[in-house]
Amino acid sequence: MIRRDPVTLKKVLKVYFICGTPNVSRPLTEILEEAVQGGATIFQFREKGEKALTGEKKKEQAAKLQAICHEKGIPFIINDDVELAVELNADGVHVGQDDTSAREVRAKIGPDKILGVSAHSLTEAVQAEKDGADYIGVGPVFATSSKDDAEEVCGPERISEFREEGLTLPIVAIGGITFENTPAVIRAGADGISVISAIASSASPADAANKLYRKASS
Ligand code: 3NM
């Protein structure tokens, strides 16, 4: 069970691809297959925004993406939609501070699933851990155009601060992550990088994921 083993979980979080249909201009299933082939180690289905799928269409898309993740052996995480995650028996859920509370999500998904929580301050990070989070997402580390309601840019320094304060929970850095700035966030203490556009907007998601994997591992 991944979530009970921090060493394995940290490896799994190395290249965390997040995507929804509004983020792509060709089938997300294709992009996910290529990203995993290149080196993405975990995937989060984040179906948000004006053109986001809902209801049955969202469920069908999620099931297809889940099948790809299972076939390739990487965890399939759903953003925010706890009911869908439970219905599909997804590998985990990621929630932000404005979504369902982490404690409530943990109660609904049970002890064996992966729970990720976005945290912007040490207080939120410590609370997330108490509530049963397995990892936290910290961001936006750099400027991003992929999230309308993103908080203020916090820089890799926020991650170093969390580590200096003694936080040992796995951390993924998010927001504006590129090949170029990946080494800085890993040096700051992140276990992995979490990206939408660096993979989804690349002409070659496979090459992008591969390069990110190598940058995050060196
Ligand atoms: N959450 P990109 S930033 C989904 O700060 C998300 O919590 C963020 O997309 C946060 O890799 C973000 O294209 C968008 O910058 C990340």
PDB file of C-alpha atoms and ligand atoms in Angstrom:
ATOM      1  CA  MET A   1       0.000   0.000   0.000  1.00  0.00           C
ATOM      2  CA  ILE A   2       1.680   3.162  -1.272  1.00  0.00           C
ATOM      3  CA  ARG A   3       0.299   5.614   1.270  1.00  0.00           C
ATOM      4  CA  ARG A   4       1.724   3.845   4.280  1.00  0.00           C
ATOM      5  CA  ASP A   5       5.215   3.770   2.830  1.00  0.00           C
ATOM      6  CA  PRO A   6       6.655   7.311   2.626  1.00  0.00           C
ATOM      7  CA  VAL A   7       9.707   6.195   0.639  1.00  0.00           C
ATOM      8  CA  THR A   8       7.572   4.688  -2.127  1.00  0.00           C
ATOM      9  CA  LEU A   9       5.123   7.582  -1.990  1.00  0.00           C
ATOM     10  CA  LYS A  10       7.926  10.111  -2.425  1.00  0.00           C
ATOM     11  CA  LYS A  11       9.124   8.254  -5.532  1.00  0.00           C
ATOM     12  CA  VAL A  12       5.602   8.095  -6.894  1.00  0.00           C
ATOM     13  CA  LEU A  13       5.177  11.860  -6.458  1.00  0.00           C
ATOM     14  CA  LYS A  14       8.251  12.702  -8.557  1.00  0.00           C
ATOM     15  CA  VAL A  15       6.469  13.709 -11.773  1.00  0.00           C
ATOM     16  CA  TYR A  16       2.855  14.417 -10.931  1.00  0.00           C
ATOM     17  CA  PHE A  17       0.849  15.169 -14.067  1.00  0.00           C
ATOM     18  CA  ILE A  18      -2.414  17.039 -13.474  1.00  0.00           C
ATOM     19  CA  CYS A  19      -4.883  17.555 -16.300  1.00  0.00           C
ATOM     20  CA  GLY A  20      -8.489  17.947 -17.384  1.00  0.00           C
ATOM     21  CA  THR A  21     -10.130  18.167 -20.795  1.00  0.00           C
ATOM     22  CA  PRO A  22     -10.123  22.027 -20.796  1.00  0.00           C
ATOM     23  CA  ASN A  23      -6.299  21.939 -20.615  1.00  0.00           C
ATOM     24  CA  VAL A  24      -5.773  20.031 -23.854  1.00  0.00           C
ATOM     25  CA  SER A  25      -6.471  20.429 -27.563  1.00  0.00           C
ATOM     26  CA  ARG A  26      -6.421  16.715 -28.437  1.00  0.00           C
ATOM     27  CA  PRO A  27      -7.778  13.685 -26.553  1.00  0.00           C
ATOM     28  CA  LEU A  28      -6.599  13.634 -22.952  1.00  0.00           C
ATOM     29  CA  THR A  29      -6.353   9.845 -23.123  1.00  0.00           C
ATOM     30  CA  GLU A  30      -3.636  10.169 -25.796  1.00  0.00           C
ATOM     31  CA  ILE A  31      -1.769  12.816 -23.845  1.00  0.00           C
ATOM     32  CA  LEU A  32      -1.896  10.763 -20.647  1.00  0.00           C
ATOM     33  CA  GLU A  33      -0.571   7.652 -22.432  1.00  0.00           C
ATOM     34  CA  GLU A  34       2.331   9.646 -23.842  1.00  0.00           C
ATOM     35  CA  ALA A  35       3.060  11.372 -20.534  1.00  0.00           C
ATOM     36  CA  VAL A  36       3.217   8.060 -18.676  1.00  0.00           C
ATOM     37  CA  GLN A  37       5.372   6.536 -21.379  1.00  0.00           C
ATOM     38  CA  GLY A  38       7.767   9.459 -20.946  1.00  0.00           C
ATOM     39  CA  GLY A  39       7.971   9.220 -17.156  1.00  0.00           C
ATOM     40  CA  ALA A  40       4.920  10.696 -15.375  1.00  0.00           C
ATOM     41  CA  THR A  41       4.677   8.789 -12.095  1.00  0.00           C
ATOM     42  CA  ILE A  42       1.163   9.754 -10.902  1.00  0.00           C
ATOM     43  CA  PHE A  43      -1.872  11.398 -12.522  1.00  0.00           C
ATOM     44  CA  GLN A  44      -4.606  13.666 -11.193  1.00  0.00           C
ATOM     45  CA  PHE A  45      -7.838  14.185 -13.133  1.00  0.00           C
ATOM     46  CA  ARG A  46      -8.697  17.854 -12.507  1.00  0.00           C
ATOM     47  CA  GLU A  47     -11.811  18.659 -14.518  1.00  0.00           C
ATOM     48  CA  LYS A  48     -12.338  22.368 -13.816  1.00  0.00           C
ATOM     49  CA  GLY A  49     -13.256  25.535 -15.690  1.00  0.00           C
ATOM     50  CA  GLU A  50     -15.871  26.747 -18.143  1.00  0.00           C
ATOM     51  CA  LYS A  51     -15.688  23.865 -20.608  1.00  0.00           C
ATOM     52  CA  ALA A  52     -15.265  21.136 -18.002  1.00  0.00           C
ATOM     53  CA  LEU A  53     -17.190  17.887 -18.442  1.00  0.00           C
ATOM     54  CA  THR A  54     -19.854  17.094 -15.859  1.00  0.00           C
ATOM     55  CA  GLY A  55     -22.089  14.156 -14.906  1.00  0.00           C
ATOM     56  CA  GLU A  56     -21.911  10.992 -17.027  1.00  0.00           C
ATOM     57  CA  LYS A  57     -19.442  12.486 -19.516  1.00  0.00           C
ATOM     58  CA  LYS A  58     -17.044  13.338 -16.700  1.00  0.00           C
ATOM     59  CA  LYS A  59     -17.412   9.855 -15.251  1.00  0.00           C
ATOM     60  CA  GLU A  60     -16.780   8.190 -18.621  1.00  0.00           C
ATOM     61  CA  GLN A  61     -13.666  10.294 -19.171  1.00  0.00           C
ATOM     62  CA  ALA A  62     -12.439   9.525 -15.662  1.00  0.00           C
ATOM     63  CA  ALA A  63     -12.941   5.781 -16.164  1.00  0.00           C
ATOM     64  CA  LYS A  64     -10.908   5.834 -19.404  1.00  0.00           C
ATOM     65  CA  LEU A  65      -8.075   7.731 -17.732  1.00  0.00           C
ATOM     66  CA  GLN A  66      -8.186   5.402 -14.733  1.00  0.00           C
ATOM     67  CA  ALA A  67      -7.862   2.383 -17.045  1.00  0.00           C
ATOM     68  CA  ILE A  68      -4.736   3.884 -18.624  1.00  0.00           C
ATOM     69  CA  CYS A  69      -3.199   4.574 -15.202  1.00  0.00           C
ATOM     70  CA  HIS A  70      -3.920   1.035 -14.048  1.00  0.00           C
ATOM     71  CA  GLU A  71      -2.514  -0.495 -17.195  1.00  0.00           C
ATOM     72  CA  LYS A  72       0.663   1.566 -16.828  1.00  0.00           C
ATOM     73  CA  GLY A  73       0.878   1.006 -13.069  1.00  0.00           C
ATOM     74  CA  ILE A  74       0.588   4.591 -11.822  1.00  0.00           C
ATOM     75  CA  PRO A  75      -1.898   5.949  -9.242  1.00  0.00           C
ATOM     76  CA  PHE A  76      -5.065   7.657 -10.489  1.00  0.00           C
ATOM     77  CA  ILE A  77      -6.098  10.595  -8.294  1.00  0.00           C
ATOM     78  CA  ILE A  78      -9.259  12.697  -8.614  1.00  0.00           C
ATOM     79  CA  ASN A  79      -9.322  16.395  -7.776  1.00  0.00           C
ATOM     80  CA  ASP A  80     -12.026  17.439  -5.327  1.00  0.00           C
ATOM     81  CA  ASP A  81     -14.844  15.121  -6.517  1.00  0.00           C
ATOM     82  CA  VAL A  82     -14.858  12.686  -3.590  1.00  0.00           C
ATOM     83  CA  GLU A  83     -18.091  10.997  -4.676  1.00  0.00           C
ATOM     84  CA  LEU A  84     -16.662  10.173  -8.102  1.00  0.00           C
ATOM     85  CA  ALA A  85     -13.436   8.920  -6.506  1.00  0.00           C
ATOM     86  CA  VAL A  86     -15.399   6.579  -4.228  1.00  0.00           C
ATOM     87  CA  GLU A  87     -17.652   5.403  -7.056  1.00  0.00           C
ATOM     88  CA  LEU A  88     -14.722   4.579  -9.341  1.00  0.00           C
ATOM     89  CA  ASN A  89     -12.520   3.293  -6.531  1.00  0.00           C
ATOM     90  CA  ALA A  90      -9.803   5.773  -7.529  1.00  0.00           C
ATOM     91  CA  ASP A  91      -6.406   5.524  -5.846  1.00  0.00           C
ATOM     92  CA  GLY A  92      -6.862   8.844  -4.102  1.00  0.00           C
ATOM     93  CA  VAL A  93      -8.236  12.368  -3.883  1.00  0.00           C
ATOM     94  CA  HIS A  94      -6.622  15.808  -3.882  1.00  0.00           C
ATOM     95  CA  VAL A  95      -8.399  18.742  -2.225  1.00  0.00           C
ATOM     96  CA  GLY A  96      -7.679  22.442  -1.843  1.00  0.00           C
ATOM     97  CA  GLN A  97      -8.351  24.550   1.233  1.00  0.00           C
ATOM     98  CA  ASP A  98     -11.746  25.642  -0.158  1.00  0.00           C
ATOM     99  CA  ASP A  99     -12.906  22.114  -1.018  1.00  0.00           C
ATOM    100  CA  THR A 100     -14.320  19.421   1.262  1.00  0.00           C
ATOM    101  CA  SER A 101     -12.235  19.304   4.454  1.00  0.00           C
ATOM    102  CA  ALA A 102      -9.354  16.838   4.440  1.00  0.00           C
ATOM    103  CA  ARG A 103     -10.675  15.109   7.557  1.00  0.00           C
ATOM    104  CA  GLU A 104     -14.038  14.534   5.902  1.00  0.00           C
ATOM    105  CA  VAL A 105     -12.387  13.252   2.719  1.00  0.00           C
ATOM    106  CA  ARG A 106     -10.229  10.816   4.692  1.00  0.00           C
ATOM    107  CA  ALA A 107     -13.340   9.502   6.433  1.00  0.00           C
ATOM    108  CA  LYS A 108     -15.062   8.978   3.079  1.00  0.00           C
ATOM    109  CA  ILE A 109     -12.193   7.352   1.161  1.00  0.00           C
ATOM    110  CA  GLY A 110     -10.957   5.158   3.991  1.00  0.00           C
ATOM    111  CA  PRO A 111      -7.460   4.507   5.327  1.00  0.00           C
ATOM    112  CA  ASP A 112      -5.887   2.944   2.241  1.00  0.00           C
ATOM    113  CA  LYS A 113      -6.270   5.680  -0.359  1.00  0.00           C
ATOM    114  CA  ILE A 114      -3.888   8.541  -1.113  1.00  0.00           C
ATOM    115  CA  LEU A 115      -5.007  11.943   0.179  1.00  0.00           C
ATOM    116  CA  GLY A 116      -3.328  15.135  -1.034  1.00  0.00           C
ATOM    117  CA  VAL A 117      -4.066  18.614   0.286  1.00  0.00           C
ATOM    118  CA  SER A 118      -2.988  22.034  -1.016  1.00  0.00           C
ATOM    119  CA  ALA A 119      -1.296  24.002   1.759  1.00  0.00           C
ATOM    120  CA  HIS A 120      -0.019  27.572   1.618  1.00  0.00           C
ATOM    121  CA  SER A 121       1.176  28.070   5.187  1.00  0.00           C
ATOM    122  CA  LEU A 122       2.829  25.936   7.850  1.00  0.00           C
ATOM    123  CA  THR A 123      -0.439  26.009   9.841  1.00  0.00           C
ATOM    124  CA  GLU A 124      -2.344  24.564   6.874  1.00  0.00           C
ATOM    125  CA  ALA A 125       0.374  21.982   6.270  1.00  0.00           C
ATOM    126  CA  VAL A 126       0.389  20.791   9.896  1.00  0.00           C
ATOM    127  CA  GLN A 127      -3.411  20.688   9.941  1.00  0.00           C
ATOM    128  CA  ALA A 128      -3.447  18.693   6.697  1.00  0.00           C
ATOM    129  CA  GLU A 129      -1.102  16.125   8.225  1.00  0.00           C
ATOM    130  CA  LYS A 130      -3.308  15.854  11.333  1.00  0.00           C
ATOM    131  CA  ASP A 131      -6.367  15.413   9.109  1.00  0.00           C
ATOM    132  CA  GLY A 132      -4.812  12.428   7.367  1.00  0.00           C
ATOM    133  CA  ALA A 133      -3.047  13.921   4.330  1.00  0.00           C
ATOM    134  CA  ASP A 134      -0.316  11.785   2.772  1.00  0.00           C
ATOM    135  CA  TYR A 135       1.295  14.671   0.940  1.00  0.00           C
ATOM    136  CA  ILE A 136       0.815  18.397   0.480  1.00  0.00           C
ATOM    137  CA  GLY A 137       0.865  20.468  -2.688  1.00  0.00           C
ATOM    138  CA  VAL A 138       2.648  23.785  -2.204  1.00  0.00           C
ATOM    139  CA  GLY A 139       2.102  26.630  -4.641  1.00  0.00           C
ATOM    140  CA  PRO A 140       1.939  28.521  -6.764  1.00  0.00           C
ATOM    141  CA  VAL A 141       5.707  28.351  -6.534  1.00  0.00           C
ATOM    142  CA  PHE A 142       5.981  30.390  -9.755  1.00  0.00           C
ATOM    143  CA  ALA A 143       3.479  32.392 -11.805  1.00  0.00           C
ATOM    144  CA  THR A 144       0.857  30.246 -13.511  1.00  0.00           C
ATOM    145  CA  SER A 145      -1.928  30.861 -15.984  1.00  0.00           C
ATOM    146  CA  SER A 146      -3.517  27.440 -15.384  1.00  0.00           C
ATOM    147  CA  LYS A 147      -5.398  28.359 -12.192  1.00  0.00           C
ATOM    148  CA  ASP A 148      -7.633  31.453 -12.129  1.00  0.00           C
ATOM    149  CA  ASP A 149      -7.912  31.677  -8.360  1.00  0.00           C
ATOM    150  CA  ALA A 150      -4.275  30.896  -7.549  1.00  0.00           C
ATOM    151  CA  GLU A 151      -2.821  32.476  -4.410  1.00  0.00           C
ATOM    152  CA  GLU A 152       0.221  34.755  -4.453  1.00  0.00           C
ATOM    153  CA  VAL A 153       3.425  33.262  -5.835  1.00  0.00           C
ATOM    154  CA  CYS A 154       5.415  31.823  -2.924  1.00  0.00           C
ATOM    155  CA  GLY A 155       8.732  30.801  -4.522  1.00  0.00           C
ATOM    156  CA  PRO A 156      10.777  27.712  -3.628  1.00  0.00           C
ATOM    157  CA  GLU A 157      11.554  29.484  -0.314  1.00  0.00           C
ATOM    158  CA  ARG A 158       8.154  28.449   1.053  1.00  0.00           C
ATOM    159  CA  ILE A 159       9.173  24.806   0.652  1.00  0.00           C
ATOM    160  CA  SER A 160      12.550  25.398   2.351  1.00  0.00           C
ATOM    161  CA  GLU A 161      10.737  27.133   5.219  1.00  0.00           C
ATOM    162  CA  PHE A 162       8.420  24.133   5.718  1.00  0.00           C
ATOM    163  CA  ARG A 163      11.436  21.821   5.804  1.00  0.00           C
ATOM    164  CA  GLU A 164      13.330  24.120   8.195  1.00  0.00           C
ATOM    165  CA  GLU A 165      10.278  24.063  10.482  1.00  0.00           C
ATOM    166  CA  GLY A 166      10.570  20.282  10.595  1.00  0.00           C
ATOM    167  CA  LEU A 167       7.749  19.219   8.261  1.00  0.00           C
ATOM    168  CA  THR A 168       8.556  15.724   6.995  1.00  0.00           C
ATOM    169  CA  LEU A 169       5.363  15.067   5.029  1.00  0.00           C
ATOM    170  CA  PRO A 170       6.016  14.523   1.294  1.00  0.00           C
ATOM    171  CA  ILE A 171       5.734  17.781  -0.687  1.00  0.00           C
ATOM    172  CA  VAL A 172       4.956  18.383  -4.345  1.00  0.00           C
ATOM    173  CA  ALA A 173       5.691  21.819  -5.752  1.00  0.00           C
ATOM    174  CA  ILE A 174       3.043  23.271  -8.058  1.00  0.00           C
ATOM    175  CA  GLY A 175       2.502  26.314 -10.256  1.00  0.00           C
ATOM    176  CA  GLY A 176       4.632  27.413 -13.183  1.00  0.00           C
ATOM    177  CA  ILE A 177       7.027  24.476 -12.910  1.00  0.00           C
ATOM    178  CA  THR A 178       9.312  24.079 -15.936  1.00  0.00           C
ATOM    179  CA  PHE A 179      12.432  22.056 -16.801  1.00  0.00           C
ATOM    180  CA  GLU A 180      14.501  25.095 -15.889  1.00  0.00           C
ATOM    181  CA  ASN A 181      13.115  25.675 -12.400  1.00  0.00           C
ATOM    182  CA  THR A 182      12.641  22.020 -11.386  1.00  0.00           C
ATOM    183  CA  PRO A 183      16.120  21.649  -9.820  1.00  0.00           C
ATOM    184  CA  ALA A 184      15.494  24.693  -7.580  1.00  0.00           C
ATOM    185  CA  VAL A 185      12.274  23.278  -6.106  1.00  0.00           C
ATOM    186  CA  ILE A 186      13.842  19.864  -5.528  1.00  0.00           C
ATOM    187  CA  ARG A 187      16.822  21.540  -3.835  1.00  0.00           C
ATOM    188  CA  ALA A 188      14.359  23.470  -1.647  1.00  0.00           C
ATOM    189  CA  GLY A 189      13.010  20.177  -0.303  1.00  0.00           C
ATOM    190  CA  ALA A 190      10.178  19.128  -2.638  1.00  0.00           C
ATOM    191  CA  ASP A 191       9.894  15.408  -3.341  1.00  0.00           C
ATOM    192  CA  GLY A 192       8.297  15.990  -6.688  1.00  0.00           C
ATOM    193  CA  ILE A 193       6.922  18.457  -9.172  1.00  0.00           C
ATOM    194  CA  SER A 194       3.326  18.818 -10.188  1.00  0.00           C
ATOM    195  CA  VAL A 195       2.532  20.238 -13.621  1.00  0.00           C
ATOM    196  CA  ILE A 196      -0.260  20.948 -16.043  1.00  0.00           C
ATOM    197  CA  SER A 197       1.151  22.995 -18.920  1.00  0.00           C
ATOM    198  CA  ALA A 198       4.756  21.744 -18.944  1.00  0.00           C
ATOM    199  CA  ILE A 199       3.331  18.406 -20.151  1.00  0.00           C
ATOM    200  CA  ALA A 200      -0.162  19.198 -21.501  1.00  0.00           C
ATOM    201  CA  SER A 201       0.975  22.105 -23.707  1.00  0.00           C
ATOM    202  CA  SER A 202       4.097  20.406 -24.964  1.00  0.00           C
ATOM    203  CA  ALA A 203       4.321  19.262 -28.588  1.00  0.00           C
ATOM    204  CA  SER A 204       5.608  16.000 -27.113  1.00  0.00           C
ATOM    205  CA  PRO A 205       4.150  15.106 -23.695  1.00  0.00           C
ATOM    206  CA  ALA A 206       6.417  12.041 -23.620  1.00  0.00           C
ATOM    207  CA  ASP A 207       9.602  14.057 -24.118  1.00  0.00           C
ATOM    208  CA  ALA A 208       8.414  16.696 -21.637  1.00  0.00           C
ATOM    209  CA  ALA A 209       7.633  14.122 -18.937  1.00  0.00           C
ATOM    210  CA  ASN A 210      10.938  12.395 -19.561  1.00  0.00           C
ATOM    211  CA  LYS A 211      12.918  15.616 -19.239  1.00  0.00           C
ATOM    212  CA  LEU A 212      11.009  16.599 -16.084  1.00  0.00           C
ATOM    213  CA  TYR A 213      11.694  13.162 -14.600  1.00  0.00           C
ATOM    214  CA  ARG A 214      15.399  13.493 -15.253  1.00  0.00           C
ATOM    215  CA  LYS A 215      15.496  17.041 -13.854  1.00  0.00           C
ATOM    216  CA  ALA A 216      13.570  15.998 -10.734  1.00  0.00           C
ATOM    217  CA  SER A 217      15.851  12.992 -10.179  1.00  0.00           C
ATOM    218  CA  SER A 218      19.240  14.678 -10.545  1.00  0.00           C
TER     219      SER A 218
HETATM  220  N1  3NM B   1      -2.836  24.477  -8.252  1.00  0.00           N
HETATM  221  P1  3NM B   1       0.854  24.842 -14.408  1.00  0.00           P
HETATM  222  S1  3NM B   1      -1.229  26.171  -9.240  1.00  0.00           S
HETATM  223  C1  3NM B   1      -3.719  23.253 -10.216  1.00  0.00           C
HETATM  224  O1  3NM B   1      -1.080  26.898  -6.335  1.00  0.00           O
HETATM  225  C2  3NM B   1      -2.863  24.276  -9.609  1.00  0.00           C
HETATM  226  O2  3NM B   1      -2.319  25.264  -5.636  1.00  0.00           O
HETATM  227  C3  3NM B   1      -1.999  25.464  -7.908  1.00  0.00           C
HETATM  228  O3  3NM B   1      -0.476  24.510 -13.608  1.00  0.00           O
HETATM  229  C4  3NM B   1      -1.785  25.916  -6.532  1.00  0.00           C
HETATM  230  O4  3NM B   1       1.766  23.689 -14.230  1.00  0.00           O
HETATM  231  C5  3NM B   1      -2.015  25.132 -10.307  1.00  0.00           C
HETATM  232  O5  3NM B   1       0.379  24.941 -15.841  1.00  0.00           O
HETATM  233  C6  3NM B   1      -1.823  25.168 -11.780  1.00  0.00           C
HETATM  234  O6  3NM B   1       1.394  26.142 -13.892  1.00  0.00           O
HETATM  235  C7  3NM B   1      -0.558  24.478 -12.224  1.00  0.00           C
END
